[in-house]
Tab-separated table of C-alpha atoms in Angstrom:
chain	number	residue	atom	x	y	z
A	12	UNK	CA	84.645	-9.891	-2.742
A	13	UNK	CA	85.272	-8.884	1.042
A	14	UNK	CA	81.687	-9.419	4.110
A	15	UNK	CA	82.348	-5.754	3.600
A	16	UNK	CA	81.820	-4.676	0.076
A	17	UNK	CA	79.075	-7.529	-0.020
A	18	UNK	CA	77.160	-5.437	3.056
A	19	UNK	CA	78.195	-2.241	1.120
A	20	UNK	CA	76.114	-3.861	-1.963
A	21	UNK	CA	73.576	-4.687	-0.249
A	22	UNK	CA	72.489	-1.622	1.647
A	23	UNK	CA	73.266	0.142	-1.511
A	24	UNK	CA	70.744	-1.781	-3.399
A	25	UNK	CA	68.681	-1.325	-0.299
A	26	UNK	CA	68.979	2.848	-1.191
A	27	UNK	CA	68.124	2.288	-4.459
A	28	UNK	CA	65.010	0.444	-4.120
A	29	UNK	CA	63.889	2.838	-1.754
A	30	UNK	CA	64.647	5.905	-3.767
A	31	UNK	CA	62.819	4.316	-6.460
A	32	UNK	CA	59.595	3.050	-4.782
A	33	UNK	CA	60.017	7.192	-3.256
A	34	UNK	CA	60.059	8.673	-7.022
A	35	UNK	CA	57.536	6.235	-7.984
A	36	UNK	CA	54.984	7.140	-5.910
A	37	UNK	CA	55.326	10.731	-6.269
A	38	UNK	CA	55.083	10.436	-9.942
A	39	UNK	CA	51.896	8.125	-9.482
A	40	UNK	CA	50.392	11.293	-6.683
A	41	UNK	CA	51.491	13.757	-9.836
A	42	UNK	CA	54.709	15.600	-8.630
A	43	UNK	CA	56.852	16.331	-11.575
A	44	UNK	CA	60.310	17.816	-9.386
A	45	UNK	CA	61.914	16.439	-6.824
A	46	UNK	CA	61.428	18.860	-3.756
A	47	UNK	CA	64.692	19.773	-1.926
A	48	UNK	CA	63.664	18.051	0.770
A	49	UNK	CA	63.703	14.446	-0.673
A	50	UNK	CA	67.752	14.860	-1.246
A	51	UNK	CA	67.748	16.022	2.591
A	52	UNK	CA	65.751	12.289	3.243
A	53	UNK	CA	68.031	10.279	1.245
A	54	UNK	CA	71.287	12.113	2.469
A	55	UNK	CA	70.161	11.588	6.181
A	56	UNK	CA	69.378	8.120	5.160
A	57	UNK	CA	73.511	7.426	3.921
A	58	UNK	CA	74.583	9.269	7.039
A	59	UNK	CA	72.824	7.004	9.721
A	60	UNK	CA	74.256	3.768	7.380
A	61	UNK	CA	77.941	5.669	8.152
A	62	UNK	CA	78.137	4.017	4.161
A	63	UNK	CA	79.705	6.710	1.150
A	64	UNK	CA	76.799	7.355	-0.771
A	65	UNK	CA	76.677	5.262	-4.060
A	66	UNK	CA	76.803	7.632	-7.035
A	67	UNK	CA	74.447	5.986	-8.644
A	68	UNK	CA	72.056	6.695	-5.371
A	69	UNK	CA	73.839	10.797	-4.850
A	70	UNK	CA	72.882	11.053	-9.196
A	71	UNK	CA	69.480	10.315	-8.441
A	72	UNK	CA	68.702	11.952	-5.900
A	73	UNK	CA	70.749	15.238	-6.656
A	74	UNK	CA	69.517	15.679	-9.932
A	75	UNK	CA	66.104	17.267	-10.418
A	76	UNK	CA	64.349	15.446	-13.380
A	77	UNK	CA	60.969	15.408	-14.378
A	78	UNK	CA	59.491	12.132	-13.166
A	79	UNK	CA	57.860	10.343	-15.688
A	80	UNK	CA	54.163	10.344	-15.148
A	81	UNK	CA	51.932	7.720	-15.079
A	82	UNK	CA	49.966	7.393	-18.549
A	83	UNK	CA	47.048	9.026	-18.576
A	84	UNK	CA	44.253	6.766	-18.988
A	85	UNK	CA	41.880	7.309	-22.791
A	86	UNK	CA	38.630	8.971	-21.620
A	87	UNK	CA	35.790	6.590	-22.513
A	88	UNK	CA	32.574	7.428	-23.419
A	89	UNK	CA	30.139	7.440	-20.550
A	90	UNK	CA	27.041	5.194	-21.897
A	91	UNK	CA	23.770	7.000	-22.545
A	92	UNK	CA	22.003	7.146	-20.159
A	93	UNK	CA	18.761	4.710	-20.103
A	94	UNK	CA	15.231	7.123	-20.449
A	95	UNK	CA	13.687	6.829	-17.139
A	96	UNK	CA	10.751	4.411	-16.790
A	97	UNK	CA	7.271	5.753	-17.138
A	98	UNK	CA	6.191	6.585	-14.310
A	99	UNK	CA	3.652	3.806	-13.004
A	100	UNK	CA	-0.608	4.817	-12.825
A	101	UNK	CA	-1.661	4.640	-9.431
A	102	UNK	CA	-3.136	1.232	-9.348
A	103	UNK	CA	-6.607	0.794	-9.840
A	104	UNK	CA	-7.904	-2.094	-8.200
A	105	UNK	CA	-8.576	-4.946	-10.371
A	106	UNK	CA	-12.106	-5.561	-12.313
A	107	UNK	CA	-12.407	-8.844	-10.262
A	108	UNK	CA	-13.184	-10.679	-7.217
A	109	UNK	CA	-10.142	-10.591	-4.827
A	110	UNK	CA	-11.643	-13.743	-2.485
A	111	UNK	CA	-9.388	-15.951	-3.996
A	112	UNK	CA	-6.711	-14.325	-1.341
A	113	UNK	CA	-9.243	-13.917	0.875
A	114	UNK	CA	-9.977	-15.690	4.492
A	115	UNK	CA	-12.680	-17.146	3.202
A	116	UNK	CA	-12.891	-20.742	2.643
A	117	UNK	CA	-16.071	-21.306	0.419
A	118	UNK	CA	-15.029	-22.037	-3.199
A	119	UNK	CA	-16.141	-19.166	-5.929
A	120	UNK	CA	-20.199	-19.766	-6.530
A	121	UNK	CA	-20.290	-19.605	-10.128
A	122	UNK	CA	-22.343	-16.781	-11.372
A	123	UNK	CA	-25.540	-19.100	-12.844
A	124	UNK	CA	-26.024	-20.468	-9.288
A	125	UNK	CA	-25.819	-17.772	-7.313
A	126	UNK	CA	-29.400	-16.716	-7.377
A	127	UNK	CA	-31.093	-20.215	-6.270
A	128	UNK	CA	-28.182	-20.140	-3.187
A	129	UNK	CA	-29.050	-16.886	-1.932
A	130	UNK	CA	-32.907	-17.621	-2.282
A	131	UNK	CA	-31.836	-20.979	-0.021
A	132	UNK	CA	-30.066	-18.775	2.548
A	133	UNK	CA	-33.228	-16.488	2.574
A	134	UNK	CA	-35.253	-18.712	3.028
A	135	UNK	CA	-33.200	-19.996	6.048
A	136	UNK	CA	-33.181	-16.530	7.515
A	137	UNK	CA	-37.065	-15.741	7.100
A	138	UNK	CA	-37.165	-18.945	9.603
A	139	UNK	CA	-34.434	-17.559	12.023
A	140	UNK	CA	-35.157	-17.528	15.638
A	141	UNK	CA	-31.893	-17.057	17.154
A	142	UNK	CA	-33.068	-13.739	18.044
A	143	UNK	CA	-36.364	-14.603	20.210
A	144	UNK	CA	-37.010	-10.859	21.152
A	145	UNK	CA	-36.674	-9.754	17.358
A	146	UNK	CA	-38.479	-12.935	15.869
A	147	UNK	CA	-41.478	-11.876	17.933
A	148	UNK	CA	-41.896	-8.250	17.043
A	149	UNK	CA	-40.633	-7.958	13.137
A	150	UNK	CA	-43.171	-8.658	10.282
A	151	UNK	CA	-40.973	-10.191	8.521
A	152	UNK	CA	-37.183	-10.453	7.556
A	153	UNK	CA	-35.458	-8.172	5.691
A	154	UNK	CA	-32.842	-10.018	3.280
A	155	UNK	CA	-31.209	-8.479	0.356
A	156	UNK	CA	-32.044	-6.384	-2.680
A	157	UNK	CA	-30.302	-6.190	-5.969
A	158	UNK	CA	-28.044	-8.359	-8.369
A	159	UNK	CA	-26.279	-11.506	-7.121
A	160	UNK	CA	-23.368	-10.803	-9.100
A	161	UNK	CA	-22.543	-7.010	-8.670
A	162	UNK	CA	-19.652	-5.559	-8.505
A	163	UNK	CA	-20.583	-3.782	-5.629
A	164	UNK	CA	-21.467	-4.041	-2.019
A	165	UNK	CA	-23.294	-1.570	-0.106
A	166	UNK	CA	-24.162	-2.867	4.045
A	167	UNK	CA	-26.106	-1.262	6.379
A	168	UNK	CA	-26.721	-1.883	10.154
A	169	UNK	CA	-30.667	-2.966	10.356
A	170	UNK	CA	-34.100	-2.652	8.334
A	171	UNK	CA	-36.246	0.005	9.725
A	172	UNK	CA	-40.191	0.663	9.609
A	173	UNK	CA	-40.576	0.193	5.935
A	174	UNK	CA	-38.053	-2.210	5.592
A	175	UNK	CA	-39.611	-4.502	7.824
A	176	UNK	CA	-43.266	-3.885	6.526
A	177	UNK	CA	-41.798	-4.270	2.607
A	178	UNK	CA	-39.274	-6.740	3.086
A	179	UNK	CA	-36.626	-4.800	0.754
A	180	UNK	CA	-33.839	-2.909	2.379
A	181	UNK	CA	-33.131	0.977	2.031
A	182	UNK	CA	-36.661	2.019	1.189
A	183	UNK	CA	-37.503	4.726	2.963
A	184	UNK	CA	-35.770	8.437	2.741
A	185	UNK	CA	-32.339	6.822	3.751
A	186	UNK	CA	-33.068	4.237	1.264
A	187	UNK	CA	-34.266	6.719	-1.449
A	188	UNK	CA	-30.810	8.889	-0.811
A	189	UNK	CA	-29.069	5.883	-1.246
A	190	UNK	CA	-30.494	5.215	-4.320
A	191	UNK	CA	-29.957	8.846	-5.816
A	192	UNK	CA	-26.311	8.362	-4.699
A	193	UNK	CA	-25.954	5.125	-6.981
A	194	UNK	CA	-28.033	6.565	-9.543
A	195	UNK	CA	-27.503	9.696	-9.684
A	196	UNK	CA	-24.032	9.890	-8.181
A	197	UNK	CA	-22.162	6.896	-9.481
A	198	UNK	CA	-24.431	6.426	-12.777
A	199	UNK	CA	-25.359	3.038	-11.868
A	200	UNK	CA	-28.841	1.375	-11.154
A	201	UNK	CA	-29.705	0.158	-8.031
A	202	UNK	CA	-30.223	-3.356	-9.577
A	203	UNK	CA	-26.742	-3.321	-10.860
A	204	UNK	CA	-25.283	-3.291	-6.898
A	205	UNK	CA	-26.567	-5.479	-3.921
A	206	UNK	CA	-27.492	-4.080	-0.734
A	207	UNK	CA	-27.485	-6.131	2.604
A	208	UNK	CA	-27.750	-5.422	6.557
A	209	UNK	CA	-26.183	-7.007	8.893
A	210	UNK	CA	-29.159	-7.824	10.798
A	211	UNK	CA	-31.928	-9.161	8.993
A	212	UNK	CA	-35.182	-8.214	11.875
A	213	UNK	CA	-35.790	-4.401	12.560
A	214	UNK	CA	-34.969	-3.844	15.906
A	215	UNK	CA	-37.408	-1.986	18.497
A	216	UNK	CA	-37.834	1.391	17.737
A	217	UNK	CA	-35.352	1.736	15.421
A	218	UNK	CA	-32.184	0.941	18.421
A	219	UNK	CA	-29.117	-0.081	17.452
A	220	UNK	CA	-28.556	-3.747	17.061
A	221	UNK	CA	-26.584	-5.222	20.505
A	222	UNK	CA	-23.333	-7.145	20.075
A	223	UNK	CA	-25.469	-9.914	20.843
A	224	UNK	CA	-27.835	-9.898	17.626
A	225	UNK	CA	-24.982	-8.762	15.107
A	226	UNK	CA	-22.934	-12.060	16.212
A	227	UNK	CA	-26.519	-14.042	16.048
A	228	UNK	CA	-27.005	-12.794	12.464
A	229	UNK	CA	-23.356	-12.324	11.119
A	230	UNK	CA	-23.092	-15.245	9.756
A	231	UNK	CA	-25.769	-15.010	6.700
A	232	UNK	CA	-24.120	-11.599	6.033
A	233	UNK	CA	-20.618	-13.311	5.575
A	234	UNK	CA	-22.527	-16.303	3.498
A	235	UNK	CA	-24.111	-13.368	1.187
A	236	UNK	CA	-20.526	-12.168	0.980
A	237	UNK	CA	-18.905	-15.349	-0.284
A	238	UNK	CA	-21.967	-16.279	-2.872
A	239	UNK	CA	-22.263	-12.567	-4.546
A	240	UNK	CA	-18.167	-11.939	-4.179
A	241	UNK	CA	-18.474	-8.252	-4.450
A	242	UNK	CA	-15.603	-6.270	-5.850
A	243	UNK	CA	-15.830	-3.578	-3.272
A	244	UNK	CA	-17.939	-2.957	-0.172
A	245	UNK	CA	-19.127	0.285	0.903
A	246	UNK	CA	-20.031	0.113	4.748
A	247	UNK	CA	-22.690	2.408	5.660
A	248	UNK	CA	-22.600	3.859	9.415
A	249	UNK	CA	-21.335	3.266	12.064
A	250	UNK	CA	-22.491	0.432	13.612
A	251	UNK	CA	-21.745	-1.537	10.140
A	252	UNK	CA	-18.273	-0.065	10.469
A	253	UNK	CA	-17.266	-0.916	13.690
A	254	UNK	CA	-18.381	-4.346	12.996
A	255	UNK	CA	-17.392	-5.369	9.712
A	256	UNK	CA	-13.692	-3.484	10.527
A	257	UNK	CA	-13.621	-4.770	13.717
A	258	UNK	CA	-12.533	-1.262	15.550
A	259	UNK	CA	-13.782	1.448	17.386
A	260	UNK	CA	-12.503	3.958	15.783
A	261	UNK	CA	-14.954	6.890	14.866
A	262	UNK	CA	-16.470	7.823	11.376
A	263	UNK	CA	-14.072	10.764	10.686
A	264	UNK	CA	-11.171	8.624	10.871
A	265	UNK	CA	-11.988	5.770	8.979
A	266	UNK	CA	-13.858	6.854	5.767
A	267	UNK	CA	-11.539	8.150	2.986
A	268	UNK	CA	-9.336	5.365	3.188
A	269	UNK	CA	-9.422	1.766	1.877
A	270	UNK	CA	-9.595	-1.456	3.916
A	271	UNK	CA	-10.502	-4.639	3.151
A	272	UNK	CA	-13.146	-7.264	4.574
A	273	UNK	CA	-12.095	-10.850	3.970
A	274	UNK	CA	-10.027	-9.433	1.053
A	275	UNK	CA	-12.671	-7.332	-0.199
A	276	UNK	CA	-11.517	-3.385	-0.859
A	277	UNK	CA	-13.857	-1.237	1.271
A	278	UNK	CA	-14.673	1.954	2.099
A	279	UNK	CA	-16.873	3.365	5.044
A	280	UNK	CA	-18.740	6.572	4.553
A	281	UNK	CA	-21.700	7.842	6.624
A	282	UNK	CA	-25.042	6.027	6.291
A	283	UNK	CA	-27.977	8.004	4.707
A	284	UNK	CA	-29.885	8.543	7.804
A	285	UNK	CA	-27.050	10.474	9.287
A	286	UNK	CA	-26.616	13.027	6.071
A	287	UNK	CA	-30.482	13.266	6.348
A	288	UNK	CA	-29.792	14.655	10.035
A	289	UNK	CA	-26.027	15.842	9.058
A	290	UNK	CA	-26.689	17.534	5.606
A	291	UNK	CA	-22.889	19.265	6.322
A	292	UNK	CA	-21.333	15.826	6.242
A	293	UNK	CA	-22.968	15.053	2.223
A	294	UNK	CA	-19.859	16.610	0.922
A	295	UNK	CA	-17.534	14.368	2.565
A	296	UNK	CA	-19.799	11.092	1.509
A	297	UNK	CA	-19.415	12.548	-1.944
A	298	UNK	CA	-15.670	12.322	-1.947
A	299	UNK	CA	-15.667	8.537	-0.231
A	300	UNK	CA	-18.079	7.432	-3.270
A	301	UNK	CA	-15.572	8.999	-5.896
A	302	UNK	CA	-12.838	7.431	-4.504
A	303	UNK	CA	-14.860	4.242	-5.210
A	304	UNK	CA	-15.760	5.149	-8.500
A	305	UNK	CA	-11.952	5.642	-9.528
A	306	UNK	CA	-11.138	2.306	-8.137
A	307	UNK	CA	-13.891	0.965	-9.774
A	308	UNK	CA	-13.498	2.315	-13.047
A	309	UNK	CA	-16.351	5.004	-13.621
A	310	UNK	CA	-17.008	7.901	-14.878
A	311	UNK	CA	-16.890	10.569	-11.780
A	312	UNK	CA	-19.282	13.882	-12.848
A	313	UNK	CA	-17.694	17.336	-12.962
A	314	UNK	CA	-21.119	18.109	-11.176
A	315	UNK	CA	-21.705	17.956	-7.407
A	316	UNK	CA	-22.454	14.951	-6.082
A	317	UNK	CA	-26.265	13.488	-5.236
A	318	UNK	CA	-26.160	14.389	-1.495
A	319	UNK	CA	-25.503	17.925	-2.143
């Protein structure tokens, strides 16, 4: 065989791969003719070679076949789809301490020794003088009332009048519409939750406690917290607000929401004294304690609430 009829094999196998690698892909993008235009292509192709046209390549590409299609693939089955999961309650908080997550570094008090700490720590506060001004014009110190293993936390700012002349916190009308809003309200007794202030000696004339005093007596609050280890808090004002949350912010934007102190869930609503003066402002105290009642698992009345 002549360099010339082994170039003329070449480029004709050269044709013939391309032709076929053309009609392939047109049969795998569906085409079933060959359009006149693809005879143009290859004809153009044998002119610019100045090579005769194999007939093998001219057979091809003159002839319009069908062009075998690809198989078609077996439809399968699409798999049932899965049910969709239940959709998930809204969590209710869980029927237990969370101080284990806490910041708090004390160990859990168990239950049975609970009461003879806290009667220890009162005993330290009834002898508290950090407060000069306060030790010389209370009675006496106002500590705690209620169970040292409730579920629930209620904190105030300061004892007033009849705190300080009984010694037991929330007594007067604040205290008694306290009481018909954990009685009446949540369906609990008042011995079932315990109620603290933050400061322990009424201040004069009823003022707010200073920065001062509430850093002075903080710390047997937070020891009250870590022995009882309340499920949930409710702050009560303002002033127990600001300081327990550590913000500024004003009533109306912080109750009917959840935060937490040292782990703790809590909400802040408005203290009694202020829906005694506020009666407009008992509806929206209503809806913070049935948000607490959800978390905590009770019973909320169709009924209006105590403050109404």
């Amino acid at each position: 065989m002549t360099e010339a009829e082994r170039d003329f094999d070449a480029e004709r196998g050269r044709l013939i791969r391309e032709v076929r690698q053309r009609l392939e892909s047109l049969a795998r993008a569906g085409a079933t003719n060959l359009p006149r235009v693809e005879v143009e292509v290859v004809a153009a192709v044998v002119r610019e070679r100045e090579a005769p046209a194999p007939a093998a390549v001219v057979a091809v590409a003159v002839e319009s076949q069908p062009i075998a299609r690809p198989r078609p693939i077996e439809p399968v089955a699409a798999p049932k789809p899965s049910p969709p999961p239940a959709p998930k309650p809204l969590p209710v908080l869980p029927a237990r301490s969370l101080f284990d997550d806490s910041g708090l570094a004390a160990p859990v008090v168990p239950p049975e020794e609970r009461p003879a700490l806290l009667a220890a720590l009162a005993e330290q506060v009834a002898g508290c003088r950090k407060c000069p001004h306060l030790a010389a014009t209370r009675t006496q110190t106002v500590f705690a009332d209620g169970s040292p293993t409730a579920r629930l936390m209620f904190i105030g700012e300061a004892p007033g009048a009849d705190e300080d002349r009984t010694g037991v916190p929330f007594i007067g009308k604040a205290g008694q519409l306290l009481t018909d809003m954990i009685t009446k309200g949540m369906g609990l007794g008042r011995q079932d939750v315990y109620i603290a202030n933050i400061l322990k000696c009424r201040p004069p004339e009823n003022r707010d406690p200073t920065p001062e005093e509430s850093a002075n007596c903080f710390p047997y609050l937070e020891r009250q917290i870590e022995i009882v280890r309340p499920e949930f808090i409710c702050l009560l004002g303002r002033i127990a607000t600001s300081t327990l949350l550590n913000t500024a912010l004003s009533m109306s934007r912080l109750r009917g929401r959840w935060h937490r102190v040292h782990g703790v869930p809590t909400i802040a609503t408005y203290h009694p004294a202020y829906l005694l003066r506020n009666p407009a402002a008992k509806k929206d105290a209503w809806e913070d304690l049935q948000m607490l009642m959800r978390a905590m698992g009770l019973a909320v009345p169709k009924r209006k609430g105590p403050a109404e």
